[in-house]
Amino acid sequence: MIGYGDEATNFVLELTYNYGVKQYLLGNDLNRITISSKAVFESVQRQVPQAELLEGGGALRVLSPDGYQFLVLDQDSSIKGQAGTISEVALNATDLPRSTVYWSQLLGSSPQASSSDRETVLSPGEGQAALRLLQLPAGAAVHHETAFGRIAFSRPGAELKRVEADSLAGGHTVLTPFVSLDTPGKASVQVVILADPDGHEQQQASHRSRVATSAVPHSHACTPSAHSGAERPRARLVVFVSGGGSNFKALHVACLDGSIHADIVAVVSDIPSCGGIAYAANLGIPTLTYPIPKSKAFSGLTVEQLVESLQVTHKADYVLLAGFLKLIPLALVQAFPRSMLNIHPALLPAFGGKGCYGEKVHKAVVAAGVRYTGATVHFVDEEFDSGAILAQRVVPVFPTDTYSQVAKRVLKQEHSMYPEAVAALVDGRVTWRADGVPIIWTAA
Ligand code: GRF
């Protein structure tokens, strides 16, 4: 991250974004970022021998260690009030005329005279960086990969709802409808997040202060102040079930109501006829069978196929076991390091392990005469119920309880504790103590 100061005159450029992203593969969507600053020019010239001198010596082309391309101009920005800043962001386009129409209408700006049939330059307004659209060679597609970015333009908050309505009316994509984000100690900021015809994400944000901020290009972008739910990509969850799937349903509802900033992108089961699979199928969520069932009536996946399907086809960020009865093979555990959770209906390490599942757990709890039981969310390793404990909830056991009364009381707690733990993981609020114990931090 560079450049952090008063928001009235400063910008933040974030080139990494950790939540739910494991690999930063650069696509060809962002072409370059231009910085206009004599001071930056001099320092790049002094310190980066690989920088390439262009335009008769007035510009340096430099690649960041991650491959992002920057153009540094030997002139201070003409953006009012800002001596050295990002003055332009260049995006690649597959159909320049189409993109030009889209962005001109959106930003209310006509193409500058320097535009040609290979590139269009638009000036969104005072205090904002220019946008350059560059035509890709014929037949080339825009690839966003996993390090895709989002740029932000500032405009009066009152205009945002109209921008959203116009985008919808024009048949364009609205990724996040109008939302107001409260930032403690500051005025709240309103945003609408859109995608252009090539899928370039962009955020139209209300002015936070009197002076508009620059356009902010960033990879897996967020604004300077908050990694808020509306601004980061939703994580992709895969849930494993073997039974009714009430925990899966609780997770699904939490994704829908925004408590978990994620989507359930697939459901896996060893029992294709179970309630959880029926529920998923009804919602149109893709379902997979693992392992290959003994009955020839159903086909299923090998572990290699499952890993590939989750990683490549479904691009899963996290795997959540919710009543899945089979042991998770090592290959799958290793494919999702620190990213796979299970919920168990007891206070582990008590009443867990191979064969201790379902009503057997609660029968054992009642028979043992323990006064308290509960539920545990833990990371998954290659054994039953033995991974690092992430969260626990305690439930009383009364002297007259039957095992089914205990089961009901525990399950009720599971339905709120599992979504809470998953939200913490997805939000990046889980840190690891040096001795390997994961700790949840409460959202500020
Ligand atoms: C839950 O009690 C969970 O703790 C255990 O299996 C049960 C699944 O119930 N791992 P459901 O299918 O989510 O209703």
mmCIF file of N, CA, C and O in Angstrom, residues 154-214:
data_model
loop_
_atom_site.group_PDB
_atom_site.id
_atom_site.type_symbol
_atom_site.label_atom_id
_atom_site.label_comp_id
_atom_site.label_asym_id
_atom_site.label_seq_id
_atom_site.Cartn_x
_atom_site.Cartn_y
_atom_site.Cartn_z
ATOM 1 N N SER A 154 -15.308 9.254 -8.128
ATOM 2 C CA SER A 154 -16.061 9.967 -7.118
ATOM 3 C C SER A 154 -17.134 10.823 -7.790
ATOM 4 O O SER A 154 -16.884 11.412 -8.833
ATOM 5 N N ARG A 155 -18.301 10.845 -7.203
ATOM 6 C CA ARG A 155 -19.357 11.713 -7.736
ATOM 7 C C ARG A 155 -20.330 12.031 -6.599
ATOM 8 O O ARG A 155 -20.345 11.326 -5.597
ATOM 9 N N PRO A 156 -21.167 13.065 -6.763
ATOM 10 C CA PRO A 156 -22.094 13.401 -5.684
ATOM 11 C C PRO A 156 -22.986 12.205 -5.347
ATOM 12 O O PRO A 156 -23.493 11.517 -6.242
ATOM 13 N N GLY A 157 -23.171 11.957 -4.058
ATOM 14 C CA GLY A 157 -23.947 10.797 -3.607
ATOM 15 C C GLY A 157 -25.346 10.772 -4.203
ATOM 16 O O GLY A 157 -25.896 9.702 -4.494
ATOM 17 N N ALA A 158 -25.922 11.965 -4.418
ATOM 18 C CA ALA A 158 -27.298 12.036 -4.918
ATOM 19 C C ALA A 158 -27.427 11.420 -6.312
ATOM 20 O O ALA A 158 -28.513 11.067 -6.748
ATOM 21 N N GLU A 159 -26.313 11.314 -7.026
ATOM 22 C CA GLU A 159 -26.387 10.790 -8.399
ATOM 23 C C GLU A 159 -26.340 9.266 -8.462
ATOM 24 O O GLU A 159 -26.595 8.672 -9.503
ATOM 25 N N LEU A 160 -25.957 8.640 -7.343
ATOM 26 C CA LEU A 160 -25.631 7.208 -7.427
ATOM 27 C C LEU A 160 -26.824 6.329 -7.788
ATOM 28 O O LEU A 160 -26.703 5.370 -8.549
ATOM 29 N N LYS A 161 -27.980 6.649 -7.227
ATOM 30 C CA LYS A 161 -29.147 5.796 -7.515
ATOM 31 C C LYS A 161 -29.527 5.911 -8.987
ATOM 32 O O LYS A 161 -29.958 4.950 -9.612
ATOM 33 N N ARG A 162 -29.369 7.127 -9.529
ATOM 34 C CA ARG A 162 -29.673 7.296 -10.955
ATOM 35 C C ARG A 162 -28.679 6.501 -11.806
ATOM 36 O O ARG A 162 -29.046 5.856 -12.781
ATOM 37 N N VAL A 163 -27.397 6.529 -11.390
ATOM 38 C CA VAL A 163 -26.374 5.781 -12.123
ATOM 39 C C VAL A 163 -26.746 4.295 -12.147
ATOM 40 O O VAL A 163 -26.665 3.627 -13.182
ATOM 41 N N GLU A 164 -27.186 3.804 -10.999
ATOM 42 C CA GLU A 164 -27.557 2.386 -10.919
ATOM 43 C C GLU A 164 -28.758 2.102 -11.835
ATOM 44 O O GLU A 164 -28.756 1.131 -12.606
ATOM 45 N N ALA A 165 -29.770 2.977 -11.768
ATOM 46 C CA ALA A 165 -30.970 2.763 -12.584
ATOM 47 C C ALA A 165 -30.626 2.823 -14.071
ATOM 48 O O ALA A 165 -31.080 1.989 -14.872
ATOM 49 N N ASP A 166 -29.784 3.797 -14.457
ATOM 50 C CA ASP A 166 -29.394 3.924 -15.871
ATOM 51 C C ASP A 166 -28.650 2.677 -16.341
ATOM 52 O O ASP A 166 -28.832 2.213 -17.467
ATOM 53 N N SER A 167 -27.782 2.163 -15.467
ATOM 54 C CA SER A 167 -27.009 0.975 -15.841
ATOM 55 C C SER A 167 -27.939 -0.201 -16.088
ATOM 56 O O SER A 167 -27.795 -0.934 -17.076
ATOM 57 N N LEU A 168 -28.892 -0.369 -15.189
ATOM 58 C CA LEU A 168 -29.833 -1.485 -15.351
ATOM 59 C C LEU A 168 -30.663 -1.301 -16.608
ATOM 60 O O LEU A 168 -30.852 -2.234 -17.395
ATOM 61 N N ALA A 169 -31.132 -0.052 -16.810
ATOM 62 C CA ALA A 169 -31.967 0.212 -17.989
ATOM 63 C C ALA A 169 -31.179 -0.041 -19.277
ATOM 64 O O ALA A 169 -31.730 -0.484 -20.282
ATOM 65 N N GLY A 170 -29.881 0.223 -19.224
ATOM 66 C CA GLY A 170 -29.050 0.018 -20.415
ATOM 67 C C GLY A 170 -28.617 -1.430 -20.589
ATOM 68 O O GLY A 170 -27.833 -1.746 -21.480
ATOM 69 N N GLY A 171 -29.085 -2.292 -19.703
ATOM 70 C CA GLY A 171 -28.750 -3.715 -19.818
ATOM 71 C C GLY A 171 -27.341 -4.016 -19.308
ATOM 72 O O GLY A 171 -26.760 -5.059 -19.629
ATOM 73 N N HIS A 172 -26.770 -3.108 -18.499
ATOM 74 C CA HIS A 172 -25.414 -3.326 -17.991
ATOM 75 C C HIS A 172 -25.447 -3.997 -16.621
ATOM 76 O O HIS A 172 -26.491 -4.084 -15.981
ATOM 77 N N THR A 173 -24.261 -4.407 -16.191
ATOM 78 C CA THR A 173 -24.184 -5.186 -14.960
ATOM 79 C C THR A 173 -24.012 -4.297 -13.732
ATOM 80 O O THR A 173 -23.119 -3.443 -13.698
ATOM 81 N N VAL A 174 -24.872 -4.529 -12.728
ATOM 82 C CA VAL A 174 -24.704 -3.873 -11.425
ATOM 83 C C VAL A 174 -24.243 -4.965 -10.463
ATOM 84 O O VAL A 174 -24.984 -5.896 -10.171
ATOM 85 N N LEU A 175 -23.019 -4.867 -10.012
ATOM 86 C CA LEU A 175 -22.478 -5.921 -9.146
ATOM 87 C C LEU A 175 -22.952 -5.752 -7.703
ATOM 88 O O LEU A 175 -23.273 -6.719 -7.024
ATOM 89 N N THR A 176 -22.928 -4.533 -7.230
ATOM 90 C CA THR A 176 -23.447 -4.253 -5.882
ATOM 91 C C THR A 176 -24.357 -3.038 -5.983
ATOM 92 O O THR A 176 -23.896 -1.940 -6.300
ATOM 93 N N PRO A 177 -25.653 -3.240 -5.750
ATOM 94 C CA PRO A 177 -26.561 -2.092 -5.814
ATOM 95 C C PRO A 177 -26.205 -1.064 -4.738
ATOM 96 O O PRO A 177 -25.454 -1.363 -3.804
ATOM 97 N N PHE A 178 -26.798 0.114 -4.869
ATOM 98 C CA PHE A 178 -26.525 1.231 -3.956
ATOM 99 C C PHE A 178 -26.461 0.756 -2.500
ATOM 100 O O PHE A 178 -27.354 0.086 -2.015
ATOM 101 N N VAL A 179 -25.385 1.127 -1.834
ATOM 102 C CA VAL A 179 -25.268 0.767 -0.417
ATOM 103 C C VAL A 179 -24.567 1.909 0.297
ATOM 104 O O VAL A 179 -23.721 2.602 -0.275
ATOM 105 N N SER A 180 -24.979 2.148 1.535
ATOM 106 C CA SER A 180 -24.347 3.195 2.328
ATOM 107 C C SER A 180 -23.484 2.527 3.387
ATOM 108 O O SER A 180 -23.953 1.676 4.133
ATOM 109 N N LEU A 181 -22.214 2.883 3.410
ATOM 110 C CA LEU A 181 -21.284 2.224 4.337
ATOM 111 C C LEU A 181 -20.940 3.186 5.453
ATOM 112 O O LEU A 181 -20.429 4.273 5.196
ATOM 113 N N ASP A 182 -21.218 2.762 6.652
ATOM 114 C CA ASP A 182 -20.878 3.620 7.788
ATOM 115 C C ASP A 182 -19.436 3.397 8.171
ATOM 116 O O ASP A 182 -19.011 2.266 8.358
ATOM 117 N N THR A 183 -18.679 4.458 8.251
ATOM 118 C CA THR A 183 -17.290 4.325 8.687
ATOM 119 C C THR A 183 -17.150 5.137 9.965
ATOM 120 O O THR A 183 -17.342 6.341 9.953
ATOM 121 N N PRO A 184 -16.863 4.449 11.070
ATOM 122 C CA PRO A 184 -16.855 5.119 12.369
ATOM 123 C C PRO A 184 -15.998 6.373 12.360
ATOM 124 O O PRO A 184 -14.884 6.367 11.849
ATOM 125 N N GLY A 185 -16.573 7.440 12.897
ATOM 126 C CA GLY A 185 -15.821 8.690 13.006
ATOM 127 C C GLY A 185 -15.798 9.509 11.729
ATOM 128 O O GLY A 185 -15.212 10.578 11.688
ATOM 129 N N LYS A 186 -16.431 9.005 10.674
ATOM 130 C CA LYS A 186 -16.415 9.747 9.409
ATOM 131 C C LYS A 186 -17.827 9.767 8.842
ATOM 132 O O LYS A 186 -18.678 8.987 9.260
ATOM 133 N N ALA A 187 -17.982 10.637 7.844
ATOM 134 C CA ALA A 187 -19.270 10.620 7.155
ATOM 135 C C ALA A 187 -19.403 9.284 6.446
ATOM 136 O O ALA A 187 -18.406 8.705 6.015
ATOM 137 N N SER A 188 -20.631 8.773 6.349
ATOM 138 C CA SER A 188 -20.769 7.500 5.646
ATOM 139 C C SER A 188 -20.567 7.740 4.153
ATOM 140 O O SER A 188 -20.714 8.849 3.648
ATOM 141 N N VAL A 189 -20.200 6.680 3.455
ATOM 142 C CA VAL A 189 -19.936 6.802 2.031
ATOM 143 C C VAL A 189 -20.904 5.879 1.301
ATOM 144 O O VAL A 189 -21.237 4.795 1.792
ATOM 145 N N GLN A 190 -21.417 6.363 0.182
ATOM 146 C CA GLN A 190 -22.345 5.534 -0.601
ATOM 147 C C GLN A 190 -21.634 5.021 -1.847
ATOM 148 O O GLN A 190 -20.856 5.774 -2.455
ATOM 149 N N VAL A 191 -21.900 3.800 -2.196
ATOM 150 C CA VAL A 191 -21.269 3.259 -3.401
ATOM 151 C C VAL A 191 -22.251 2.424 -4.211
ATOM 152 O O VAL A 191 -23.215 1.869 -3.684
ATOM 153 N N VAL A 192 -21.960 2.375 -5.509
ATOM 154 C CA VAL A 192 -22.614 1.445 -6.420
ATOM 155 C C VAL A 192 -21.471 0.796 -7.191
ATOM 156 O O VAL A 192 -20.559 1.504 -7.634
ATOM 157 N N ILE A 193 -21.490 -0.507 -7.307
ATOM 158 C CA ILE A 193 -20.391 -1.161 -8.027
ATOM 159 C C ILE A 193 -20.930 -1.769 -9.324
ATOM 160 O O ILE A 193 -21.910 -2.517 -9.316
ATOM 161 N N LEU A 194 -20.283 -1.395 -10.417
ATOM 162 C CA LEU A 194 -20.764 -1.766 -11.754
ATOM 163 C C LEU A 194 -19.688 -2.559 -12.486
ATOM 164 O O LEU A 194 -18.533 -2.584 -12.074
ATOM 165 N N ALA A 195 -20.077 -3.179 -13.583
ATOM 166 C CA ALA A 195 -19.082 -3.815 -14.455
ATOM 167 C C ALA A 195 -19.318 -3.307 -15.866
ATOM 168 O O ALA A 195 -20.460 -3.160 -16.308
ATOM 169 N N ASP A 196 -18.231 -3.001 -16.571
ATOM 170 C CA ASP A 196 -18.366 -2.517 -17.945
ATOM 171 C C ASP A 196 -18.541 -3.708 -18.893
ATOM 172 O O ASP A 196 -18.568 -4.862 -18.444
ATOM 173 N N PRO A 197 -18.686 -3.490 -20.197
ATOM 174 C CA PRO A 197 -18.969 -4.622 -21.101
ATOM 175 C C PRO A 197 -17.879 -5.696 -21.095
ATOM 176 O O PRO A 197 -18.134 -6.843 -21.439
ATOM 177 N N ASP A 198 -16.652 -5.342 -20.687
ATOM 178 C CA ASP A 198 -15.595 -6.354 -20.596
ATOM 179 C C ASP A 198 -15.451 -6.899 -19.185
ATOM 180 O O ASP A 198 -14.492 -7.616 -18.880
ATOM 181 N N GLY A 199 -16.376 -6.537 -18.305
ATOM 182 C CA GLY A 199 -16.317 -7.057 -16.933
ATOM 183 C C GLY A 199 -15.356 -6.303 -16.032
ATOM 184 O O GLY A 199 -15.061 -6.752 -14.933
ATOM 185 N N HIS A 200 -14.855 -5.136 -16.476
ATOM 186 C CA HIS A 200 -14.006 -4.330 -15.591
ATOM 187 C C HIS A 200 -14.886 -3.792 -14.469
ATOM 188 O O HIS A 200 -15.891 -3.119 -14.724
ATOM 189 N N GLU A 201 -14.472 -4.045 -13.250
ATOM 190 C CA GLU A 201 -15.273 -3.554 -12.126
ATOM 191 C C GLU A 201 -14.959 -2.097 -11.853
ATOM 192 O O GLU A 201 -13.811 -1.673 -11.934
ATOM 193 N N GLN A 202 -16.001 -1.396 -11.502
ATOM 194 C CA GLN A 202 -15.730 -0.030 -11.098
ATOM 195 C C GLN A 202 -16.731 0.419 -10.071
ATOM 196 O O GLN A 202 -17.866 -0.041 -10.031
ATOM 197 N N GLN A 203 -16.255 1.270 -9.214
ATOM 198 C CA GLN A 203 -17.062 1.710 -8.092
ATOM 199 C C GLN A 203 -17.357 3.182 -8.261
ATOM 200 O O GLN A 203 -16.446 3.970 -8.492
ATOM 201 N N GLN A 204 -18.618 3.532 -8.198
ATOM 202 C CA GLN A 204 -19.000 4.934 -8.208
ATOM 203 C C GLN A 204 -19.286 5.263 -6.754
ATOM 204 O O GLN A 204 -20.194 4.695 -6.150
ATOM 205 N N ALA A 205 -18.477 6.134 -6.180
ATOM 206 C CA ALA A 205 -18.601 6.399 -4.746
ATOM 207 C C ALA A 205 -18.920 7.852 -4.497
ATOM 208 O O ALA A 205 -18.460 8.736 -5.222
ATOM 209 N N SER A 206 -19.715 8.089 -3.449
ATOM 210 C CA SER A 206 -20.048 9.469 -3.118
ATOM 211 C C SER A 206 -18.800 10.171 -2.599
ATOM 212 O O SER A 206 -17.902 9.539 -2.054
ATOM 213 N N HIS A 207 -18.750 11.507 -2.753
ATOM 214 C CA HIS A 207 -17.615 12.245 -2.220
ATOM 215 C C HIS A 207 -17.587 12.049 -0.728
ATOM 216 O O HIS A 207 -18.588 12.189 -0.047
ATOM 217 N N ARG A 208 -16.402 11.776 -0.226
ATOM 218 C CA ARG A 208 -16.264 11.659 1.221
ATOM 219 C C ARG A 208 -15.932 13.034 1.812
ATOM 220 O O ARG A 208 -16.175 13.320 2.950
ATOM 221 N N SER A 209 -15.330 13.855 0.956
ATOM 222 C CA SER A 209 -14.947 15.170 1.448
ATOM 223 C C SER A 209 -15.190 16.166 0.309
ATOM 224 O O SER A 209 -15.543 15.781 -0.793
ATOM 225 N N ARG A 210 -14.954 17.454 0.562
ATOM 226 C CA ARG A 210 -15.263 18.447 -0.447
ATOM 227 C C ARG A 210 -14.432 18.254 -1.698
ATOM 228 O O ARG A 210 -14.906 18.387 -2.798
ATOM 229 N N VAL A 211 -13.152 17.935 -1.527
ATOM 230 C CA VAL A 211 -12.292 17.724 -2.693
ATOM 231 C C VAL A 211 -12.382 16.258 -3.106
ATOM 232 O O VAL A 211 -12.190 15.376 -2.290
ATOM 233 N N ALA A 212 -12.679 16.032 -4.340
ATOM 234 C CA ALA A 212 -12.838 14.648 -4.782
ATOM 235 C C ALA A 212 -11.508 13.913 -4.750
ATOM 236 O O ALA A 212 -10.461 14.489 -5.005
ATOM 237 N N THR A 213 -11.565 12.644 -4.423
ATOM 238 C CA THR A 213 -10.342 11.842 -4.461
ATOM 239 C C THR A 213 -10.055 11.431 -5.896
ATOM 240 O O THR A 213 -10.927 11.457 -6.744
ATOM 241 N N SER A 214 -8.823 11.030 -6.134
ATOM 242 C CA SER A 214 -8.455 10.559 -7.471
ATOM 243 C C SER A 214 -9.115 9.236 -7.753
ATOM 244 O O SER A 214 -9.537 8.538 -6.857
#
